[in-house]
PDB file of C-alpha atoms and ligand atoms in Angstrom:
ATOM      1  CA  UNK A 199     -99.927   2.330   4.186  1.00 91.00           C
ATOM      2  CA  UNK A 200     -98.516   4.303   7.494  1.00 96.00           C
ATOM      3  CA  UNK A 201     -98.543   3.720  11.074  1.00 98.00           C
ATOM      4  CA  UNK A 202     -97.269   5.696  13.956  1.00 98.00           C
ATOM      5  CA  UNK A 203     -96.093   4.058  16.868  1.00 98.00           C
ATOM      6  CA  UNK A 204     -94.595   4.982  19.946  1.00 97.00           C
ATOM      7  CA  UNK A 205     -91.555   3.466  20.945  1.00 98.00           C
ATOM      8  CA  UNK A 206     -91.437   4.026  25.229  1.00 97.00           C
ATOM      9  CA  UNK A 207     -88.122   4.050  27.125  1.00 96.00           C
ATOM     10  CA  UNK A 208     -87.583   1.286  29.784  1.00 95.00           C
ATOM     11  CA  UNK A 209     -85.913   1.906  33.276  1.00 94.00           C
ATOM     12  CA  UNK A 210     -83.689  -0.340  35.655  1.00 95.00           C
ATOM     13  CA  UNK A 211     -85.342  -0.480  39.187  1.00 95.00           C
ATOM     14  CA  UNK A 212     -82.922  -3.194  40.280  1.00 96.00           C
ATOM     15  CA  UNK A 213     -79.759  -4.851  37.643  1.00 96.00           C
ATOM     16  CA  UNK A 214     -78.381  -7.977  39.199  1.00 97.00           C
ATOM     17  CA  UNK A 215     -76.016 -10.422  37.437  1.00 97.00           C
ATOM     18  CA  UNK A 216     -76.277 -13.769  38.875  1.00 95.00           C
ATOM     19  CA  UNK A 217     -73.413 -15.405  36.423  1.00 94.00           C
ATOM     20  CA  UNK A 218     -72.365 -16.226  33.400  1.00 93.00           C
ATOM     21  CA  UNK A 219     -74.222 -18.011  30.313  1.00 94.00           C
ATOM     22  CA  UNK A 220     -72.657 -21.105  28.328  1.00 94.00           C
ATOM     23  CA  UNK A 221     -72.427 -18.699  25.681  1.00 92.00           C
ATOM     24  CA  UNK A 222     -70.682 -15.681  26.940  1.00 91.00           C
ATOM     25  CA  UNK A 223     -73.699 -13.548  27.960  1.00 94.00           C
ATOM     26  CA  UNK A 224     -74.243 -12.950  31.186  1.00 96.00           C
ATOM     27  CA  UNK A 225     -77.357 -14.350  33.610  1.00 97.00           C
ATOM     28  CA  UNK A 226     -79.768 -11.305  34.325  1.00 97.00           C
ATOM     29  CA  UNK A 227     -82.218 -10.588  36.844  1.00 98.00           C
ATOM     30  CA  UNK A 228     -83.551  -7.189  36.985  1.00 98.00           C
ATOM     31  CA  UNK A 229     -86.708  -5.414  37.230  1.00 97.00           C
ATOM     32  CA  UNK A 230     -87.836  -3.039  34.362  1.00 96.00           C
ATOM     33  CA  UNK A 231     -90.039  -0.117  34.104  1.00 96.00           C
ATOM     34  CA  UNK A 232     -91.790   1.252  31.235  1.00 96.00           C
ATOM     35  CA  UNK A 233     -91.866   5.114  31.306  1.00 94.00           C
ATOM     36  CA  UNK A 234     -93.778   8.009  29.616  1.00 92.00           C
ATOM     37  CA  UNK A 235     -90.294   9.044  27.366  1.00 93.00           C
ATOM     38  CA  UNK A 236     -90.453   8.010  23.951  1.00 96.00           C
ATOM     39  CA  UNK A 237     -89.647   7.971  20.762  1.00 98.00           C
ATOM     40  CA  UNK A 238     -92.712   8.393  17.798  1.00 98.00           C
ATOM     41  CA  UNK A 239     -91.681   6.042  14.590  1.00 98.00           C
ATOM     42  CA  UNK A 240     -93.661   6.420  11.484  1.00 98.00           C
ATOM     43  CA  UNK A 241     -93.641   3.315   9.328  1.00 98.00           C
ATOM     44  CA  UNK A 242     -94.683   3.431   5.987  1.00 98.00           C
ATOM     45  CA  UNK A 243     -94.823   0.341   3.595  1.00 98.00           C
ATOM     46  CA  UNK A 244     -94.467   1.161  -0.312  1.00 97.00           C
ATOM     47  CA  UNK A 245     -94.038  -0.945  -3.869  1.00 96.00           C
ATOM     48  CA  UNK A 246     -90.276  -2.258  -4.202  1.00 95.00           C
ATOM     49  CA  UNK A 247     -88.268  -3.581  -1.621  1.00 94.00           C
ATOM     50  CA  UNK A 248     -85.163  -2.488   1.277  1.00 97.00           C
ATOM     51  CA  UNK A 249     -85.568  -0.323   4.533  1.00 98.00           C
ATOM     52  CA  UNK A 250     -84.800   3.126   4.546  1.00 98.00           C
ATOM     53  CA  UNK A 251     -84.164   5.300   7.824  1.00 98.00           C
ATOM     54  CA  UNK A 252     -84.626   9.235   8.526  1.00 98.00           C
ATOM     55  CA  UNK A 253     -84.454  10.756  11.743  1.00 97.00           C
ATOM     56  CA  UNK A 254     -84.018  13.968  13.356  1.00 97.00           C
ATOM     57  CA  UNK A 255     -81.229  13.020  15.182  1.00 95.00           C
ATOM     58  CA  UNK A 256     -78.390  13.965  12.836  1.00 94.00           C
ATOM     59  CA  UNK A 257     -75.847  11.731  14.390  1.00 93.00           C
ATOM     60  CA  UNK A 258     -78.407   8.833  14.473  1.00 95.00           C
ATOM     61  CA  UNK A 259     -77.068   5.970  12.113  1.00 96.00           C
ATOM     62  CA  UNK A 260     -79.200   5.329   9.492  1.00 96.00           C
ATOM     63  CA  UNK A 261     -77.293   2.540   7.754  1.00 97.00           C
ATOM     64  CA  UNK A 262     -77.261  -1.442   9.352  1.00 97.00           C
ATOM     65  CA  UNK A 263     -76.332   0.120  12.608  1.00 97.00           C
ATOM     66  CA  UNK A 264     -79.448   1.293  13.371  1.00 98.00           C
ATOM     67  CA  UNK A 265     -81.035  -1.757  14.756  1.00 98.00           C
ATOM     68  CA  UNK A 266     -84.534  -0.415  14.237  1.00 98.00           C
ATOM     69  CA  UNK A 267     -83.471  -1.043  10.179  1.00 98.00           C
ATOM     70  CA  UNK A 268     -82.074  -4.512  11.409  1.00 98.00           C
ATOM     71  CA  UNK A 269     -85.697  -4.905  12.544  1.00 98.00           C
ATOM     72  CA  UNK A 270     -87.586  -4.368   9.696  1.00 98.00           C
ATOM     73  CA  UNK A 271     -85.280  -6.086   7.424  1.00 98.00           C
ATOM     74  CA  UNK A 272     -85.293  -9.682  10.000  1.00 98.00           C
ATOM     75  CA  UNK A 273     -89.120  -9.092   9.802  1.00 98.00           C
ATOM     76  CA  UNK A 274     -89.260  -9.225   5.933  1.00 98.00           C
ATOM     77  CA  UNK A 275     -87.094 -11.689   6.159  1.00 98.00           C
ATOM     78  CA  UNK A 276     -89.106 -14.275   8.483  1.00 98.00           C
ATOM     79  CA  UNK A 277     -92.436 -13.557   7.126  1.00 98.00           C
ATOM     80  CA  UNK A 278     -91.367 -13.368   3.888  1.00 97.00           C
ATOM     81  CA  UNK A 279     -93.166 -10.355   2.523  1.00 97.00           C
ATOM     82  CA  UNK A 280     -91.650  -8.428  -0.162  1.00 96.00           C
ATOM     83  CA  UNK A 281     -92.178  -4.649   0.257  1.00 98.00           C
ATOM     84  CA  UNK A 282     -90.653  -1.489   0.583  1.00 98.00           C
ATOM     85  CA  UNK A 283     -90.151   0.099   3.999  1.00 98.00           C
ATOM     86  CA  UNK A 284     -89.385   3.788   4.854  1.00 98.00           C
ATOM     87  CA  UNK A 285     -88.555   4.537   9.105  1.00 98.00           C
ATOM     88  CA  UNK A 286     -88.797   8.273  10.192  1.00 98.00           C
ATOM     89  CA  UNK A 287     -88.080   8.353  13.965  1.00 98.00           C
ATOM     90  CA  UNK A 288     -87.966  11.452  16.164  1.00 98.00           C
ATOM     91  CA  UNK A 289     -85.978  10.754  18.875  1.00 97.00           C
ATOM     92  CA  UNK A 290     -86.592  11.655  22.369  1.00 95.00           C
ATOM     93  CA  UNK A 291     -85.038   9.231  24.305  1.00 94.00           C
ATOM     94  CA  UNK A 292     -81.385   9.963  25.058  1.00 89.00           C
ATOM     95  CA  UNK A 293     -78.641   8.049  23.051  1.00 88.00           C
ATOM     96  CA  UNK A 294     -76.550   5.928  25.460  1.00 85.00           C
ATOM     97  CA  UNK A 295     -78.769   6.408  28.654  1.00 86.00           C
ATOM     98  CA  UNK A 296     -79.311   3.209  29.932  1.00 89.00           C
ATOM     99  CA  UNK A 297     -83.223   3.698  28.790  1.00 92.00           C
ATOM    100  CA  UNK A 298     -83.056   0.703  25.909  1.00 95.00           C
ATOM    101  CA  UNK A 299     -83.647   4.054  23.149  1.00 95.00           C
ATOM    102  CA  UNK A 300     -82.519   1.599  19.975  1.00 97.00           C
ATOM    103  CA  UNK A 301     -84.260  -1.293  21.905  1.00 98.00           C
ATOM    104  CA  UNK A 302     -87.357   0.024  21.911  1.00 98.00           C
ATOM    105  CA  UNK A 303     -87.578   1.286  18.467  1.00 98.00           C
ATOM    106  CA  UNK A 304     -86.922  -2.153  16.943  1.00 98.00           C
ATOM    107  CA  UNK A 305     -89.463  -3.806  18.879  1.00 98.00           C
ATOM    108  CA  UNK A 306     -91.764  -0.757  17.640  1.00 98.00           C
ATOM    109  CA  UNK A 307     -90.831  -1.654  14.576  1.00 98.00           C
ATOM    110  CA  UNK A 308     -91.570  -5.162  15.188  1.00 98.00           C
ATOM    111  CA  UNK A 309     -95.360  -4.275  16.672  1.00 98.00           C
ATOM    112  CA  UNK A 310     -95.699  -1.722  14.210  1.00 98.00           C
ATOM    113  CA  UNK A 311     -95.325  -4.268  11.090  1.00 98.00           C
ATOM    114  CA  UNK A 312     -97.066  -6.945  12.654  1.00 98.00           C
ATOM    115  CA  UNK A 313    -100.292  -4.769  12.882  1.00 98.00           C
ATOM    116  CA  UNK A 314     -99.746  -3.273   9.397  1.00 98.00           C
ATOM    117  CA  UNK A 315     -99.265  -6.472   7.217  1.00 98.00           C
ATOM    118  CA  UNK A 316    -101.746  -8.164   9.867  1.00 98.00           C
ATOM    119  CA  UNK A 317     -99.436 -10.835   9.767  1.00 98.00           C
ATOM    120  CA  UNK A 318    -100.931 -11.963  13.340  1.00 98.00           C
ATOM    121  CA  UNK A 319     -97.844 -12.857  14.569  1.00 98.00           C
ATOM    122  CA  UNK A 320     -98.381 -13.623  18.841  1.00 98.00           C
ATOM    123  CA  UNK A 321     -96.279 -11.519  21.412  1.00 97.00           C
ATOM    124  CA  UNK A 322     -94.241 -14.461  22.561  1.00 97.00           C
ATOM    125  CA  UNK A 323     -93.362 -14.705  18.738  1.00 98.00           C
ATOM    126  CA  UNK A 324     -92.484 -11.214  18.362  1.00 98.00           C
ATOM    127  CA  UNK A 325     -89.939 -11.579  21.523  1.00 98.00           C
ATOM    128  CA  UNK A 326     -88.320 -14.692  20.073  1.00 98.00           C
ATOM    129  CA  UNK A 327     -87.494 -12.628  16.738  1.00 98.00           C
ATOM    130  CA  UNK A 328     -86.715  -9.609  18.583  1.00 98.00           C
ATOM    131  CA  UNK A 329     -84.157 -11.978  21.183  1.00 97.00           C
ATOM    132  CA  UNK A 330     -81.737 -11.688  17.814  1.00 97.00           C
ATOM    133  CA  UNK A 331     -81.527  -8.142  17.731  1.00 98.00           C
ATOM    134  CA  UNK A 332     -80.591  -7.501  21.043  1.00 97.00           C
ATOM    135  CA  UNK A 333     -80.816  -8.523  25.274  1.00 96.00           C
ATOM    136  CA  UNK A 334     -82.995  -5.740  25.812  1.00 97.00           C
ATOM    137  CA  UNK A 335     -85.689  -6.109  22.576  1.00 98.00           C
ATOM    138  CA  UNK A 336     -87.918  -8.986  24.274  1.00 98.00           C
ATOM    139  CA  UNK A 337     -88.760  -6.678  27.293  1.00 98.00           C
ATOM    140  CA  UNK A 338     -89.573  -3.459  24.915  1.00 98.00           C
ATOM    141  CA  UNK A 339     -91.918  -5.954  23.400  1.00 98.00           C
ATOM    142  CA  UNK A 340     -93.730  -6.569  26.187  1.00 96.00           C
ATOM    143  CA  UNK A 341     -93.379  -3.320  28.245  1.00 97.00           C
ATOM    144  CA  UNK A 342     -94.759  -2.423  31.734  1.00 97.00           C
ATOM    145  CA  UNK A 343     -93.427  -3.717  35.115  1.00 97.00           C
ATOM    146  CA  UNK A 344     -91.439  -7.004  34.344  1.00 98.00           C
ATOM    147  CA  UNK A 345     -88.481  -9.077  35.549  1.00 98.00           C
ATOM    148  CA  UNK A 346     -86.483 -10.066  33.203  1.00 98.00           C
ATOM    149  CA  UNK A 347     -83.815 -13.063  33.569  1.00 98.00           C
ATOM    150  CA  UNK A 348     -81.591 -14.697  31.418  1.00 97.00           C
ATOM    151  CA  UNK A 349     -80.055 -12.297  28.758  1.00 97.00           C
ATOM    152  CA  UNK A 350     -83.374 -10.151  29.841  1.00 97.00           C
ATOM    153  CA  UNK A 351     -85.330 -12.658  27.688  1.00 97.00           C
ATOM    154  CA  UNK A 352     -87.619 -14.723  30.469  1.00 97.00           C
ATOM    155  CA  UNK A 353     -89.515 -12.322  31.098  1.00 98.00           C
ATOM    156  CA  UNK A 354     -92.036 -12.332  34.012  1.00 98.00           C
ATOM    157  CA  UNK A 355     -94.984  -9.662  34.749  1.00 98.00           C
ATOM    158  CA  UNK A 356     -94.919  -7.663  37.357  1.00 98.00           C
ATOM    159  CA  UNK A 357     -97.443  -5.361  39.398  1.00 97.00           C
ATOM    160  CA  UNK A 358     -97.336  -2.241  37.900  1.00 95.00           C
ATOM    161  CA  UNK A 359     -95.313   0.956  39.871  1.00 94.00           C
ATOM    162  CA  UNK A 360     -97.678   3.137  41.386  1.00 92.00           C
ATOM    163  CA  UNK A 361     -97.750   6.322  39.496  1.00 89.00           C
ATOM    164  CA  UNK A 362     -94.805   8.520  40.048  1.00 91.00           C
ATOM    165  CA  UNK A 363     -92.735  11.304  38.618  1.00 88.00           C
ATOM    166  CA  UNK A 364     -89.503  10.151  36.970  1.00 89.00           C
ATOM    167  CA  UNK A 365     -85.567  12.234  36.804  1.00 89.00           C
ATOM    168  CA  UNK A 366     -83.239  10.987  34.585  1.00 87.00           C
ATOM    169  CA  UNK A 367     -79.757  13.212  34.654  1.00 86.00           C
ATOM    170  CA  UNK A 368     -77.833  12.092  32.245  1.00 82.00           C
ATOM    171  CA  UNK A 369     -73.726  13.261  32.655  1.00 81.00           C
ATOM    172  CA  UNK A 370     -71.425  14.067  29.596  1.00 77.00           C
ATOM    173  CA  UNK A 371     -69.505  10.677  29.166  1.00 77.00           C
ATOM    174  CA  UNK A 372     -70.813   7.155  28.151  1.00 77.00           C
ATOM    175  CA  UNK A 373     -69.763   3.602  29.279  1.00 82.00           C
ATOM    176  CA  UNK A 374     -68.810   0.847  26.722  1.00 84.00           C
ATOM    177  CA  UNK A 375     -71.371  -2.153  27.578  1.00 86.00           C
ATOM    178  CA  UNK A 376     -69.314  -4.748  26.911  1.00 87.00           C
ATOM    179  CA  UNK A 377     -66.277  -3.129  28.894  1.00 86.00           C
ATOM    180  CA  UNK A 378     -68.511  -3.074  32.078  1.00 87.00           C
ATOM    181  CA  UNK A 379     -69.804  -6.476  31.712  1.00 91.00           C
ATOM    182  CA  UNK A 380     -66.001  -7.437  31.139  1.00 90.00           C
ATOM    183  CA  UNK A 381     -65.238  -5.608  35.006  1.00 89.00           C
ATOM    184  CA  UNK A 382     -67.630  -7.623  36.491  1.00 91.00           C
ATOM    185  CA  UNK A 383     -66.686 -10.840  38.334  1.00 90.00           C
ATOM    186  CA  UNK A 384     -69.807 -12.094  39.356  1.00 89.00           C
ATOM    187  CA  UNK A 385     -68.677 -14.523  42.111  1.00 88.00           C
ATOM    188  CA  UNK A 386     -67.315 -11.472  43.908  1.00 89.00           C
ATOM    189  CA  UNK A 387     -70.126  -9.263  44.078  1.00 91.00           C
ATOM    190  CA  UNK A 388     -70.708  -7.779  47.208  1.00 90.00           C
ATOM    191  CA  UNK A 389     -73.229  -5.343  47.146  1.00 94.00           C
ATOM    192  CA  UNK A 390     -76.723  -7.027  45.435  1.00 96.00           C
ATOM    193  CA  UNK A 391     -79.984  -5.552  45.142  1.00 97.00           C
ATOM    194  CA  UNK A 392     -83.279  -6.788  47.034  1.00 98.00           C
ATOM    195  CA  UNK A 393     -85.081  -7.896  43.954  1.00 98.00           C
ATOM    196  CA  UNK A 394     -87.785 -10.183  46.181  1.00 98.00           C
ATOM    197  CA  UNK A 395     -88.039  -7.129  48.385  1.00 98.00           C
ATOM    198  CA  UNK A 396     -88.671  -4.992  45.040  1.00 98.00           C
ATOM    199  CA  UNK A 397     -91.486  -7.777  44.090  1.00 98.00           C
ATOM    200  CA  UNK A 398     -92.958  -7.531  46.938  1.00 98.00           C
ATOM    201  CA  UNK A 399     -93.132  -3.726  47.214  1.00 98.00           C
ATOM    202  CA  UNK A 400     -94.940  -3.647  44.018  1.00 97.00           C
ATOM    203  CA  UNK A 401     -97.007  -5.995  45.431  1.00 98.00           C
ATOM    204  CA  UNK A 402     -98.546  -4.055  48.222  1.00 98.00           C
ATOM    205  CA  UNK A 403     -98.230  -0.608  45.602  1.00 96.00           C
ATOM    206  CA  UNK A 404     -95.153   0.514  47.817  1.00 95.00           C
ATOM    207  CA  UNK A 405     -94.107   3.552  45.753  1.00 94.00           C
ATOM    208  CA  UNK A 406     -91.295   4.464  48.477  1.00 93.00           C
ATOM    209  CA  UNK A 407     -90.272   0.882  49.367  1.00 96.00           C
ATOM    210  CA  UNK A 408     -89.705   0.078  45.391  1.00 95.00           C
ATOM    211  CA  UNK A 409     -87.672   3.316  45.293  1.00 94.00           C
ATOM    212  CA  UNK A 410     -85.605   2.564  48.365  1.00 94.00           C
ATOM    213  CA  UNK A 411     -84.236  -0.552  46.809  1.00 96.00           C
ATOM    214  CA  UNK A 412     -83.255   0.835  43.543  1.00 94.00           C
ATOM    215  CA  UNK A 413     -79.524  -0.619  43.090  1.00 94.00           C
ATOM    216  CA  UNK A 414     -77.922  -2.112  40.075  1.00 93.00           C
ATOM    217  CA  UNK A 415     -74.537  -4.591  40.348  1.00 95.00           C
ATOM    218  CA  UNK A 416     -72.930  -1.703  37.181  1.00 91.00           C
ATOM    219  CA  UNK A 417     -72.671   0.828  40.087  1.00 88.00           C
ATOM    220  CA  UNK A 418     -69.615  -0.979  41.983  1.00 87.00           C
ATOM    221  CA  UNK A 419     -67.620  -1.185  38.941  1.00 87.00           C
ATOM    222  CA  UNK A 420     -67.722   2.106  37.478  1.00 81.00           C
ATOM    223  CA  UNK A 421     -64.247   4.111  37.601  1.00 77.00           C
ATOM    224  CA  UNK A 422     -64.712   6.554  35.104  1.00 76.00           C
ATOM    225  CA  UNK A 423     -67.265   9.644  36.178  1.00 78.00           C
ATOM    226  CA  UNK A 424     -67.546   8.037  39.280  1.00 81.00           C
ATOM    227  CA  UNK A 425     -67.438  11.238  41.581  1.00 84.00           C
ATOM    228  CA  UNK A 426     -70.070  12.724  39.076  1.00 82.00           C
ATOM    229  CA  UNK A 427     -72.208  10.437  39.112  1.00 83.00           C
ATOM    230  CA  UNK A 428     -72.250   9.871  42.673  1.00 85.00           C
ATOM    231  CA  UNK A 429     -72.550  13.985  43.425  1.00 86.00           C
ATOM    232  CA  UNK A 430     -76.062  13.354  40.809  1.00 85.00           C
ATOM    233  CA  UNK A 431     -77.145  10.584  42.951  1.00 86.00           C
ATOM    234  CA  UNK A 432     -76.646  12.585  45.821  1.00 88.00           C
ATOM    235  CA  UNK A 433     -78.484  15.872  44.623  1.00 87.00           C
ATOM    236  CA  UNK A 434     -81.389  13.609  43.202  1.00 86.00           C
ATOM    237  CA  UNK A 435     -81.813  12.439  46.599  1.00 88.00           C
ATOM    238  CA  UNK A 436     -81.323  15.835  48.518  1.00 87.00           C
ATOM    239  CA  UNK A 437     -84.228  17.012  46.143  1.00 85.00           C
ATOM    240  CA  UNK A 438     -86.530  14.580  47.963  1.00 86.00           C
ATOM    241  CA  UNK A 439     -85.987  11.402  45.386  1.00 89.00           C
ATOM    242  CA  UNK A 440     -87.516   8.433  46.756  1.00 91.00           C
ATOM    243  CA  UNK A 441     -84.473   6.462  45.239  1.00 92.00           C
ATOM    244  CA  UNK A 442     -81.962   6.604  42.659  1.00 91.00           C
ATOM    245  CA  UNK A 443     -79.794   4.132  41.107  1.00 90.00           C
ATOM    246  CA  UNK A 444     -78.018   3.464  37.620  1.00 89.00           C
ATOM    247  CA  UNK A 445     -80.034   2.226  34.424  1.00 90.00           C
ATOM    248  CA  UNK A 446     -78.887  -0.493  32.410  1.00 89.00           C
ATOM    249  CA  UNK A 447     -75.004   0.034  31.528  1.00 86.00           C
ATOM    250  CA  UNK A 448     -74.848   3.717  31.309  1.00 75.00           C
ATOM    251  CA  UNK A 449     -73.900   5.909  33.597  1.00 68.00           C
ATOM    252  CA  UNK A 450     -77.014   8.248  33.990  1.00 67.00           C
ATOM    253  CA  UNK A 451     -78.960   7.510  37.698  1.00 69.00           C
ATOM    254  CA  UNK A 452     -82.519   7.848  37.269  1.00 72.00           C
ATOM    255  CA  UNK A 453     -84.615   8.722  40.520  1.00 74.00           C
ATOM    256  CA  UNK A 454     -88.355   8.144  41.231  1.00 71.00           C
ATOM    257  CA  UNK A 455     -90.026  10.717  42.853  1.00 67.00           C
ATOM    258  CA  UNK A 456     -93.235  10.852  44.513  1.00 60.00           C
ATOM    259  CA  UNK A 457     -96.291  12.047  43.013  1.00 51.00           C
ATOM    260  CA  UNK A 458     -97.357  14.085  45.944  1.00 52.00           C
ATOM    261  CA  UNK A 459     -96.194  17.518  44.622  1.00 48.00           C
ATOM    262  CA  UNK A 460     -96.676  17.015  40.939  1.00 45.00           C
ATOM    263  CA  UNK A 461     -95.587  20.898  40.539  1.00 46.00           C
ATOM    264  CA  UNK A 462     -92.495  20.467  41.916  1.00 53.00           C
ATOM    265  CA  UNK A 463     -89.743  21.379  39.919  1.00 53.00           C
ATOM    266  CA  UNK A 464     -87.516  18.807  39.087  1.00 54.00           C
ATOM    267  CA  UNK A 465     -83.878  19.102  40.505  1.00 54.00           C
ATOM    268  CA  UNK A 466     -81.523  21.313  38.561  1.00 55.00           C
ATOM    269  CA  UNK A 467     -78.344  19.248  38.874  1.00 52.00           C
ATOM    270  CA  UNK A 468     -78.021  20.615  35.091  1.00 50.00           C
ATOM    271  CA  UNK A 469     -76.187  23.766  35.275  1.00 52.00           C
ATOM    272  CA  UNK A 470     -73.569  22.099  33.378  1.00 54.00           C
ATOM    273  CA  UNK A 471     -74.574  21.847  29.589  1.00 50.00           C
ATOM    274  CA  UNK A 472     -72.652  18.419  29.370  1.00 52.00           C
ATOM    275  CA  UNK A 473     -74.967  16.805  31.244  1.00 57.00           C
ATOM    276  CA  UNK A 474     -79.117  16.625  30.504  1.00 62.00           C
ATOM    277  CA  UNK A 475     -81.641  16.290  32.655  1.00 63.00           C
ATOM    278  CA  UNK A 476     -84.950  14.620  31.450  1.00 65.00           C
TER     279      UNK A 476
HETATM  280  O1  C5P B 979     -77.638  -8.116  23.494  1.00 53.59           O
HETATM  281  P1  C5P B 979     -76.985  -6.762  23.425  1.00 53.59           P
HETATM  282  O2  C5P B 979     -76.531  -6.420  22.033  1.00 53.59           O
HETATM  283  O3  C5P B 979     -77.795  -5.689  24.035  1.00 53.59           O
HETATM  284  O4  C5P B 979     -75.667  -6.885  24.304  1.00 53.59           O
HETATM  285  C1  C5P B 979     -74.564  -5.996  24.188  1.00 53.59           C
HETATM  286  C2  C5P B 979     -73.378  -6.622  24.913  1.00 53.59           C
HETATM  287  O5  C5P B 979     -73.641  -6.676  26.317  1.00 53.59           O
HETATM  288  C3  C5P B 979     -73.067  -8.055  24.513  1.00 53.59           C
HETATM  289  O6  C5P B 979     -72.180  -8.099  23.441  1.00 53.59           O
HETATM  290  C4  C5P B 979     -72.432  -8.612  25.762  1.00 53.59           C
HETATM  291  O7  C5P B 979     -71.075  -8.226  25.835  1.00 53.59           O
HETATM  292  C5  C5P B 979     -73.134  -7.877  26.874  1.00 53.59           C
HETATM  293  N1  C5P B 979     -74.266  -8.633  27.483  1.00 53.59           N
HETATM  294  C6  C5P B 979     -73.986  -9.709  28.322  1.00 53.59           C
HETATM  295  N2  C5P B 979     -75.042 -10.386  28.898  1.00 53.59           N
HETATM  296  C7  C5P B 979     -76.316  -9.982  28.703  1.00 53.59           C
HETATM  297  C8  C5P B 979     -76.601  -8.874  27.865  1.00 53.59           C
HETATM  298  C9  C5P B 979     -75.555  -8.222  27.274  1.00 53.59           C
HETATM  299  O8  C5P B 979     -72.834 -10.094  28.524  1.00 53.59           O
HETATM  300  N3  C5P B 979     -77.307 -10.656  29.308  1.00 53.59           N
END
């Protein structure tokens, strides 16, 4: 038995941190946006048992690190099925971008086995096994226009975005997530984003008054890169970006665009190769 299943990236619109959580996480709210970028997984279920992992990413892990593995594994665990599973992923979505990349694959994985074994299991159910693999795997479940609170668990659905086109420039450094969490002192925030406003944007199908409010809490506290990632914001938005802001913990901006001049070229802030441009 095979399936292929597409594994889509998520965006940030808006990352706020409200406080901390009895146990050590932190108190989300942001809104999150499903895009086109993703990843295609191929699972196929054989006689024996144990997960195997192939990708065409060389550098991808393909050992317990590789939380899409994790995934199949917890889901053979709680269902109890006793088979052999073999993962080949071709990855699009860039490593370290903010964009949920291993996220999304493990909730694939999650979908993916759930329709294969037609084991039935309900979306909420799916989100509570994929809360133990990671803050970001409930959401990925779910998909589309969402905010998410708590760890990113409670999640609530949103009005979709109106159609747009969609930069991501990705520079040549990543951020630790736990570092940046540990720079953040939430009672001293200063800067927060509009999340109602964002809500109600969506609401009325406000492409340019979502974009406009685009900010996440991470941007204040990044030191390292900061002048490069500030010139990207900048040329994102001298290209005609509606708005730009940071995604998730890493340092890449992504900036919606409008959908009037689908032939427009995207921005070439990539000259340098140690930065990508999606
Ligand atoms: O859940 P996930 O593995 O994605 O989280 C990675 C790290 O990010 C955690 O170890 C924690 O330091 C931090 N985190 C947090 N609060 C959240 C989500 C993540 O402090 N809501």
């Amino acid at each position: 038995m095979e399936l292929l299943i597409r594994a889509n990236a998520k965006l940030n619109i808006t990352l706020d941190v409200v406080g901390k959580l009895p146990d050590g996480y932190h108190d989300m709210k942001m809104v999150m946006e499903s895009v086109a970028l993703c990843d295609d997984i191929t699972i196929r279920i054989g006689e024996g048992h144990g997960v195997t992992v192939r990708s065409d990413l060389s550098y991808l892990p393909t050992d317990k690190r590789n939380i899409a593995l994790r995934a199949a594994e917890l889901f053979m665990q709680e269902t109890g099925l006793k088979k052999s599973i073999h993962l080949n992923i071709v990855k699009r979505i860039p490593v370290c971008a903010g964009m949920a990349g291993g996220s999304t694959d493990a909730a694939a994985v999650l979908r993916g086995l759930n329709r294969l074994f037609r084991t039935g299991l309900s979306r909420l159910e799916l989100e509570r096994m994929g809360e133990c693999l990671g803050s970001d795997v409930p959401y990925c479940i779910a998909g589309g226009t969402a905010l998410a609170e708590g760890r990113g668990e409670r999640l609530t659905p949103l009005k979709q975005l109106p159609i747009c086109h969609v930069v991501v420039c990705k520079p040549g450094f990543s951020v630790s997530t736990p570092a940046l969490f540990s720079k953040l002192d939430c009672d001293r925030i200063r800067h927060r984003p509009d999340t109602q406003g964002v809500m109600d944007a969506l609401e009325q199908g406000d492409l340019a008054g979502v974009a406009r409010r685009m900010y996440n809490v991470f941007e204040s506290v990044l030191t390292r890169g900061r002048d490069e990632v500030e010139a990207i914001k900048a040329t994102l938005l001298d290209h005609g970006a509606l708005g730009a802001a940071m995604s998730g913990t890493a340092p890449p901006y992504s900036a919606f665009m409008t959908t009037e001049n689908p032939r427009r070229q995207p921005p070439q802030v990539s000259e340098d190769p140690t930065r990508t441009c999606f």
